[in-house]
Coordinates of C-alpha atoms in Angstrom, one line a residue:
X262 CA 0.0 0.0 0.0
X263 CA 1.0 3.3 -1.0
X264 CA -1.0 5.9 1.3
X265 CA 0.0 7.1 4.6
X266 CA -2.2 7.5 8.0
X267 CA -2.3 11.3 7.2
X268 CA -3.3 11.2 3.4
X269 CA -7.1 12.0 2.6
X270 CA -8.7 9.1 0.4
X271 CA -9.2 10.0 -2.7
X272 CA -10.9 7.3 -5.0
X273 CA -12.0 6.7 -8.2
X274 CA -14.9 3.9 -8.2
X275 CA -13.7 1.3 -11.6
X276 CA -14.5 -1.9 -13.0
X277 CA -11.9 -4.2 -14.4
X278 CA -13.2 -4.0 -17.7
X279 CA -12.7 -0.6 -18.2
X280 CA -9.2 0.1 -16.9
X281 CA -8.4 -3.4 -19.2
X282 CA -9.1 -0.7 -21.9
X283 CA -5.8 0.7 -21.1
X284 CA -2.4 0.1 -20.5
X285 CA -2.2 -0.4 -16.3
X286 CA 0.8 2.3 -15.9
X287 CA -1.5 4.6 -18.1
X288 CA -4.6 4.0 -15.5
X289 CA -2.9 4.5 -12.4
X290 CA -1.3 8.0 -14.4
X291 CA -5.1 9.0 -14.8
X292 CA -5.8 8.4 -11.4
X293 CA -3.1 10.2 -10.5
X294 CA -3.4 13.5 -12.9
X295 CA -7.3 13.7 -11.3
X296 CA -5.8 14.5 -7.9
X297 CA -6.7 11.1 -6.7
X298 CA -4.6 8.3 -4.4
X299 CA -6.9 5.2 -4.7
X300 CA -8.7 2.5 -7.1
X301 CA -12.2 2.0 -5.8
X302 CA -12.4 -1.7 -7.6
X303 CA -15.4 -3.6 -8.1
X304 CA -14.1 -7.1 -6.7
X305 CA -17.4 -8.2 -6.3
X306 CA -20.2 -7.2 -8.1
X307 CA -23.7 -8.2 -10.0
X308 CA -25.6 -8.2 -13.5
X309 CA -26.2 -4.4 -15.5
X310 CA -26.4 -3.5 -18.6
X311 CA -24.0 -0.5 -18.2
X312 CA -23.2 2.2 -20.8
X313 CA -19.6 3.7 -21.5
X314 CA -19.3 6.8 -22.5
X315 CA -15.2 6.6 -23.4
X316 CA -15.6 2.5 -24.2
X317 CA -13.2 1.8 -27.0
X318 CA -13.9 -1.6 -27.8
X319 CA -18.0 -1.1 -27.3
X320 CA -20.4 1.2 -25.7
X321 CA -22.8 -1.2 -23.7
X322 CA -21.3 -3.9 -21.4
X323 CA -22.9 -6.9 -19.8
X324 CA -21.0 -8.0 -17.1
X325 CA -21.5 -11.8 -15.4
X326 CA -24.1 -11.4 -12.4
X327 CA -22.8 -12.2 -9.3
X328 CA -19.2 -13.0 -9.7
X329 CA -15.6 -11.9 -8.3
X330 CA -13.5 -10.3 -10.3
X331 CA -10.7 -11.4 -8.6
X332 CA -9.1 -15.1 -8.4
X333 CA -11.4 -16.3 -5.1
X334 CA -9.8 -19.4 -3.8
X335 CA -12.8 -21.9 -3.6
X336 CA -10.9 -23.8 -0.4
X337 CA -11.9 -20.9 1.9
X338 CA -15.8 -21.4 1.6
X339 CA -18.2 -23.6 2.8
X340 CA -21.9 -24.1 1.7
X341 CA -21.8 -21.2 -0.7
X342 CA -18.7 -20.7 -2.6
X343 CA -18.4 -17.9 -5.3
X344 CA -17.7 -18.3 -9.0
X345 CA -14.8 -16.1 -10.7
X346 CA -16.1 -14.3 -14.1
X347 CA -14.6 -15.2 -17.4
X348 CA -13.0 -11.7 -17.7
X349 CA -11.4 -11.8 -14.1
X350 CA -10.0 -15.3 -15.1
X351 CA -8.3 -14.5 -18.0
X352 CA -7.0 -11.2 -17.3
X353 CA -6.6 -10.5 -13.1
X354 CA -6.3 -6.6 -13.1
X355 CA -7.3 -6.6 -9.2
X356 CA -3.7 -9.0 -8.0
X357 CA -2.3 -6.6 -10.6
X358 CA -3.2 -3.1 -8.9
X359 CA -2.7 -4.6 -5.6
X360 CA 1.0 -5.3 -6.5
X361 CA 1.7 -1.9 -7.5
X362 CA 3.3 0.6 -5.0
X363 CA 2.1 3.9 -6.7
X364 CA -1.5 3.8 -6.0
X365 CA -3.9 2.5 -3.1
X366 CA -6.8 -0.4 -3.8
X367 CA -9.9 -0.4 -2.0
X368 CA -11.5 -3.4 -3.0
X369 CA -15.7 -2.5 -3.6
X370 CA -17.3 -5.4 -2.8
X371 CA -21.0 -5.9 -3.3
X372 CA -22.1 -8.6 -0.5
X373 CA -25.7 -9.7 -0.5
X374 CA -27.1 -8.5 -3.5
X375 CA -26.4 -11.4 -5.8
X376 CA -29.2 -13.1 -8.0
X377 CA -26.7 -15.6 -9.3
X378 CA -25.9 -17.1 -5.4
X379 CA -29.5 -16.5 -5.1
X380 CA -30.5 -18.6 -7.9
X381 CA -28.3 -21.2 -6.8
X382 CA -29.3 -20.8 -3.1
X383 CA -32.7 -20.4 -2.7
X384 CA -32.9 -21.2 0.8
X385 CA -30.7 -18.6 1.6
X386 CA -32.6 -15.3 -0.1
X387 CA -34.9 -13.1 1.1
X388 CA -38.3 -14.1 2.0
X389 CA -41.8 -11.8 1.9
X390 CA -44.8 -12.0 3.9
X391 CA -46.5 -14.4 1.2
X392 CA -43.2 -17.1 0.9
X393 CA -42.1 -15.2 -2.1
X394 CA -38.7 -15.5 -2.8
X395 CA -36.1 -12.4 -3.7
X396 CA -33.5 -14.3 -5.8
X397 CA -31.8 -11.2 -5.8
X398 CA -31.0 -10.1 -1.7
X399 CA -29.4 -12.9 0.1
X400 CA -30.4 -12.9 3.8
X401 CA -27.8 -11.4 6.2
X402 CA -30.0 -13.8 9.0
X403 CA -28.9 -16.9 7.2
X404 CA -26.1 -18.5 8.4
X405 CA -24.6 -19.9 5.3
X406 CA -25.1 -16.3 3.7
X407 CA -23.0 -14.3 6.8
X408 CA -20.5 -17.5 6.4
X409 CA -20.1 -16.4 2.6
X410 CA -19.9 -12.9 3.4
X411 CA -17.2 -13.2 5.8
X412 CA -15.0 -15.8 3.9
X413 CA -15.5 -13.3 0.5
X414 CA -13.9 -10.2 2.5
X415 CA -11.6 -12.6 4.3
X416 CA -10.5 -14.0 0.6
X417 CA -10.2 -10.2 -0.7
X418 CA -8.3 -8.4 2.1
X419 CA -6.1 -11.5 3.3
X420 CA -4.6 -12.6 -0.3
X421 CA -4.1 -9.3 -1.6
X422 CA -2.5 -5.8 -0.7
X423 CA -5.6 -3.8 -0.3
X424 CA -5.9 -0.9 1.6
X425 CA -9.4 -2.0 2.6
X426 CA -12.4 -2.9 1.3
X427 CA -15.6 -0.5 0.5
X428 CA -18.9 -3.0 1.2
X429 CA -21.8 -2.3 -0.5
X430 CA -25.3 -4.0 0.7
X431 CA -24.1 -6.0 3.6
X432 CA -28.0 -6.0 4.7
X433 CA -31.4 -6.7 3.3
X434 CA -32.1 -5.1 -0.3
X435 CA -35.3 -2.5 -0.4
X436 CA -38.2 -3.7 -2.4
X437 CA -37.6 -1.9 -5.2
X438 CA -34.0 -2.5 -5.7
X439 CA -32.5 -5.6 -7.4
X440 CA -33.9 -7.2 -10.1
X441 CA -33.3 -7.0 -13.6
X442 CA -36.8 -5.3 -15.6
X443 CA -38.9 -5.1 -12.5
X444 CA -42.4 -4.2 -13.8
X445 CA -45.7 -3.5 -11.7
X446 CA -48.8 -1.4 -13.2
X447 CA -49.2 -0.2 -9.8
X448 CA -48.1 3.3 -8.9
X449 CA -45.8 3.9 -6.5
X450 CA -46.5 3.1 -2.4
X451 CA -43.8 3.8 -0.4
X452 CA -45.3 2.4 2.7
X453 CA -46.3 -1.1 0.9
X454 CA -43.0 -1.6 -0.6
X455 CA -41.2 -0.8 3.1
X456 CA -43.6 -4.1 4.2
X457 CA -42.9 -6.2 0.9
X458 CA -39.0 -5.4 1.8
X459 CA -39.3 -7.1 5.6
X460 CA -37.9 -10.7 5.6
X461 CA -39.9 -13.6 7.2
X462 CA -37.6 -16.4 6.5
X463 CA -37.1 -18.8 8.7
X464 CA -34.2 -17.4 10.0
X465 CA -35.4 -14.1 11.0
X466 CA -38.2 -15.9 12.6
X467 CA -35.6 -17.9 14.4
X468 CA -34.5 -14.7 15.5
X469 CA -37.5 -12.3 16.1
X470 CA -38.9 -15.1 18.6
X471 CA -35.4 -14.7 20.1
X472 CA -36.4 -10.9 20.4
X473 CA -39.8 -11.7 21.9
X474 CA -41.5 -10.3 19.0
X475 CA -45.0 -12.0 17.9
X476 CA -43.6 -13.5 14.7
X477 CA -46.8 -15.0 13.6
X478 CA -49.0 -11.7 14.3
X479 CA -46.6 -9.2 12.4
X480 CA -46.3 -11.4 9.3
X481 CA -50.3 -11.6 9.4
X482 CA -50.8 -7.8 9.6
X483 CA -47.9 -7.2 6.8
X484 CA -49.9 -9.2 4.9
X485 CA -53.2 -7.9 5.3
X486 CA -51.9 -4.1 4.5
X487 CA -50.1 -5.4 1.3
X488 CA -53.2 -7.2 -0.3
X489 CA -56.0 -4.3 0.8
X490 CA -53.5 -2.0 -0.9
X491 CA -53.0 -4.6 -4.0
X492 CA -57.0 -5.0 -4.0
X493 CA -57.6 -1.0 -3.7
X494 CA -59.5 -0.1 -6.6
X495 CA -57.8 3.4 -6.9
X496 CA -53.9 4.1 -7.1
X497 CA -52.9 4.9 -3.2
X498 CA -51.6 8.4 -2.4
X499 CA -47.4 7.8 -2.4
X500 CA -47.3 10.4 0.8
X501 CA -50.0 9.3 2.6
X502 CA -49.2 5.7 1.7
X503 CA -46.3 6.3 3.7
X504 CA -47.1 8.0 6.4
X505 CA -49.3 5.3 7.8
X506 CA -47.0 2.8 7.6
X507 CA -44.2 5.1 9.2
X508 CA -46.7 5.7 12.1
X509 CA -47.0 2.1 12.5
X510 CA -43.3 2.4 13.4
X511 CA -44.3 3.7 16.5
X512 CA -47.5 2.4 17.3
X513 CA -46.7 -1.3 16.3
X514 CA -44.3 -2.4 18.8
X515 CA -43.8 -5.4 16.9
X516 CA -42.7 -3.9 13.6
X517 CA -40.3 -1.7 15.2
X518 CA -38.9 -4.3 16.9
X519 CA -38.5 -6.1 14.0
X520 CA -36.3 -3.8 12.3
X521 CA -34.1 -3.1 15.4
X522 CA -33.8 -7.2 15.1
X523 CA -32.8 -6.3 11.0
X524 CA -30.3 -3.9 12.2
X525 CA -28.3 -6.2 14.7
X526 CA -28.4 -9.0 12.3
X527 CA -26.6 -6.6 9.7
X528 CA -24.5 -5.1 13.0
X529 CA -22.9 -8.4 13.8
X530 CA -22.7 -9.6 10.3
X531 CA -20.0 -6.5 9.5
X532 CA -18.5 -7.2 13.2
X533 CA -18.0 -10.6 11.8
X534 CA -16.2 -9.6 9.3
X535 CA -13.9 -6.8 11.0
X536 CA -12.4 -9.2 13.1
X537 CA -12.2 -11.9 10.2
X538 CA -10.1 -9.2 8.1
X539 CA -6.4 -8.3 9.0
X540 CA -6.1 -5.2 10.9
X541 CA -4.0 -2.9 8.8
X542 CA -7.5 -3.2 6.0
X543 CA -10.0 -0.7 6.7
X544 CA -13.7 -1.5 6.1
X545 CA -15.8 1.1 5.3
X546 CA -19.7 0.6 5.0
X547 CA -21.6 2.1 2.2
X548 CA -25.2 1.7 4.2
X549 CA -27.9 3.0 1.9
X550 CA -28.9 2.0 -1.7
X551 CA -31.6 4.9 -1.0
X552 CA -32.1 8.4 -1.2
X553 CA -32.1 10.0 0.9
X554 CA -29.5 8.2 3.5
X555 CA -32.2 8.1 6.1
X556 CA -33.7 5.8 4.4
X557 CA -31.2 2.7 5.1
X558 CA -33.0 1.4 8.1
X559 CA -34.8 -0.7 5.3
X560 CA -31.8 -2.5 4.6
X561 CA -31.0 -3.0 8.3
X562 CA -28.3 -0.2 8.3
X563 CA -27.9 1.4 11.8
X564 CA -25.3 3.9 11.2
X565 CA -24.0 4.5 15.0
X566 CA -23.9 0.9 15.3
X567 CA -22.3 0.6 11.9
X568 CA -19.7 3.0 12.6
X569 CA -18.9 1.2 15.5
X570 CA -17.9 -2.1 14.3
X571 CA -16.3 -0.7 10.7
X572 CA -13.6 1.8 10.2
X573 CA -16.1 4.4 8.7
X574 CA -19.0 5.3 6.1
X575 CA -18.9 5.8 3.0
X576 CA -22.1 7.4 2.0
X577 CA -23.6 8.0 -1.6
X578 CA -24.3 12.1 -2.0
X579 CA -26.3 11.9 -4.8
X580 CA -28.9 14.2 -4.3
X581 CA -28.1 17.9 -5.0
X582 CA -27.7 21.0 -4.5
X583 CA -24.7 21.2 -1.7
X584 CA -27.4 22.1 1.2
X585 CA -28.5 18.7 0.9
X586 CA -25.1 16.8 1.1
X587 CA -24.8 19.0 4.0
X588 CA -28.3 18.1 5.6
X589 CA -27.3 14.5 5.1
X590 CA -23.7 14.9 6.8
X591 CA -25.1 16.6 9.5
X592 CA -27.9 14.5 10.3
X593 CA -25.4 11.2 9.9
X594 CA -23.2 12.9 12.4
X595 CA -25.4 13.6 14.5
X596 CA -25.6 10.0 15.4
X597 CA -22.2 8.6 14.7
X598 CA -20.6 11.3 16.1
X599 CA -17.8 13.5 15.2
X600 CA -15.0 11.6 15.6
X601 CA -16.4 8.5 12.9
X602 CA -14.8 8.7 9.4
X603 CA -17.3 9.8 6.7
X604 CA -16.2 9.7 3.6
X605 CA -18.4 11.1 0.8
X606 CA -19.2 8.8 -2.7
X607 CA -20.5 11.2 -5.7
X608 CA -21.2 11.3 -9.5
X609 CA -19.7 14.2 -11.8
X610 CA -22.2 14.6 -14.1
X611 CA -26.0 13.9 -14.7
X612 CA -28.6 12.6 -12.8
X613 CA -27.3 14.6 -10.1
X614 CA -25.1 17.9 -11.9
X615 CA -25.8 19.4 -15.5
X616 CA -23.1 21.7 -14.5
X617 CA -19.2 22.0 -13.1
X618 CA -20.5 24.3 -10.6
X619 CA -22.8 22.9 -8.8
X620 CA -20.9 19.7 -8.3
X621 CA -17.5 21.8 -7.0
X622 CA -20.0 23.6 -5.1
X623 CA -20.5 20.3 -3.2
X624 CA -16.9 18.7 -3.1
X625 CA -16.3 22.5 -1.7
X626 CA -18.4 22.3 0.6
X627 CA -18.4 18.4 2.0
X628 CA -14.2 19.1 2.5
X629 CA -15.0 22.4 4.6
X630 CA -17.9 20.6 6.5
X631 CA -14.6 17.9 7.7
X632 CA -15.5 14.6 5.5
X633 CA -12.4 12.2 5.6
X634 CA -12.3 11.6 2.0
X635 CA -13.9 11.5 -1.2
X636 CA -15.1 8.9 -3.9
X637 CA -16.0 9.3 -7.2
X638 CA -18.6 6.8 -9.0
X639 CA -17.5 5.7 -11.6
X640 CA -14.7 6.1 -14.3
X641 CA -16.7 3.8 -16.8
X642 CA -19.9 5.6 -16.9
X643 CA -19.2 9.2 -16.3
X644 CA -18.1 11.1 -19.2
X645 CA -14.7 12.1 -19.8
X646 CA -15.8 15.5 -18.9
X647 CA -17.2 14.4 -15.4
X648 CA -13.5 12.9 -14.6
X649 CA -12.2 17.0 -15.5
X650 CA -14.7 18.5 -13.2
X651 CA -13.2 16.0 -10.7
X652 CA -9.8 16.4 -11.5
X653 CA -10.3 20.5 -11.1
X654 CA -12.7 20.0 -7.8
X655 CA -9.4 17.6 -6.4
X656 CA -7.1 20.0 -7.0
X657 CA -8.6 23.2 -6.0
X658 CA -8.8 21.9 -2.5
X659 CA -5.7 22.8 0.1

């Protein structure tokens, strides 16, 4: 590893296949001429259909759902093992990067969201209130599922160089994020889908009767509210939709329980894998798939207890202007505390920015508001102008 204790990170978020586009040495200079120290690499990661603005050989890629894209030795897993892509196998950029001494790796690792495990597994996914199955979110309750998570970031961290490893959904996935061409001709209910998202596998109920909580009565009442609003012969109001099912939060002991019971589960699972990872390898949590960041609760995501057994956060900014990066960093400090590293993921260009300024405006303001670092998502997609307005954000700060 390259950095030192008192250098900022500074990453760029990359896939294998893109920085296989170029020469290595020529990468690493790119990452350097931005103003940036690390390789944010996707290690682990699941299906798209991604499109590449600077791709030389093609402009849409389809990378292999759910595999590493690193050499994972099969010997260190149990009852699920992963499954190494056909690109990883015949050209290993991650063993490469980590062998350099010029630049930092931070190996991004996408955990539970895996529909190729899942489809393999499907004991071990996610579970709704009916007994359908979400190939797509492998349960963080299951044990061979926390077993797989733990041996992947052991694999990762212990065979190569990294200077730690950025873990993406190490909890449940929402509702509405996962699958590949979801479709429903039902407008959008917040509320519903918060209900759909709640696991009742047999795990969780293995774990909720631990809790005390009334296993059988929650799933019956999750189940009632989803069908009257599936049966409602009128599209429910989003806002209201959800402010009813939020207000259960408080009034139903039972459901709040339940996620408190979602949030240790994810807790211990990243403990797990802190003390399963050597020391000198940070681990920084991304927590939310959502916006906004209050919103990861649904994925079991308790940020002071996550910033307790994980080196930091590393939080997804996506929604602009710079007042609401800051509204988000105060409120996440608020309960993490100020001494917790934050470090701050954003994109340079559109959905969020249709102009330079308005994303400086944000690194500007992040960096004065004390964040421990930035990362920028991602060199494949973002066009080459978006890696400028990083490179001139990067090295207008002091």
């Amino acid at each position: 590893m390259n950095g030192t204790a008192d250098e900022k990170y500074r990453g760029l978020f990359a896939y294998g296949w893109d920085i296989a586009e170029m020469d290595d040495q020529r990468f690493v200079d790119e990452v350097h001429r931005l103003g940036l120290n690390t390789v944010t690499y996707a290690a682990a990661y699941h299906a798209g259909k991604f499109t590449r603005p600077k791709g030389i050989n093609g402009k849409i890629f389809f990378p292999e759902d759910g595999r590493t894209h690193f050499a994972a030795d099969a010997s260190r897993y149990a009852a699920i093992k992963p499954e190494i892509s056909g690109f990883a196998a015949g050209n290993d950029v991650f063993a490469r990067l980590c062998a350099r001494s010029d630049v930092d790796v931070s190996a991004w690792t996408v955990l539970l969201h895996n529909s190729f495990l899942g489809a393999r597994h499907p004991d071990c996914v996610v579970e709704n209130a009916f007994g359908d199955r979400y190939v797509y979110s492998l349960c963080p309750s299951n044990p061979d599922v926390r077993a797989y998570a733990v041996n992947l970031c052991a694999d990762i961290a212990n065979s190569h160089d990294v200077a730690g490893l950025t873990l993406e959904t190490p909890g449940f996935l929402p509702f509405r994020h996962g699958y590949h061409h979801e479709f429903a001709l039902l407008g959008a209910m917040p509320g519903t889908e918060m209900l759909l998202g709640l696991c009742f596998c047999e795990n969780c109920a293995n774990r909720a009767k631990f809790a005390g909580i009334d296993f059988a009565g929650l799933r019956g009442r999750v189940k009632k509210h989803v069908a009257g609003a599936m049966d409602a012969a009128y599209e429910p109001h989003p806002v209201t939709n959800r402010a009813w099912v939020e207000a259960d939060l408080v009034l139903d002991a039972d459901l709040a329980a339940y996620h408190r019971m979602r949030c240790d589960a994810v807790t211990s699972l990243v403990g797990e894998i802190r003390e399963a990872v050597r020391k000198d390898a940070s681990i920084h949590i991304i927590p939310s798939v959502n916006q906004p960041v209050g919103l990861c609760y649904l994925e079991g995501s308790d940020l002071a207890a996550l910033s307790k057994v994980a080196d930091g956060l590393e939080v997804c900014f996506y929604t602009p202007p710079a007042e609401t990066a800051l509204t988000e960093l105060s409120e996440i400090r608020a309960r993490t505390g100020e001494d917790v590293s934050i470090r701050a993921v954003l994109r340079p260009g559109a959905p969020d920015y249709s102009s330079e300024g308005g994303f400086g405006a944000t690194v500007s303001a992040l960096e004065s508001a004390g964040v421990s670092g930035f990362g920028f998502y991602n060199y494949g997609h973002v066009r080459a102008s978006g890696l400028e307005w990083v490179g001139r954000a990067m090295h207008g700060l002091k």
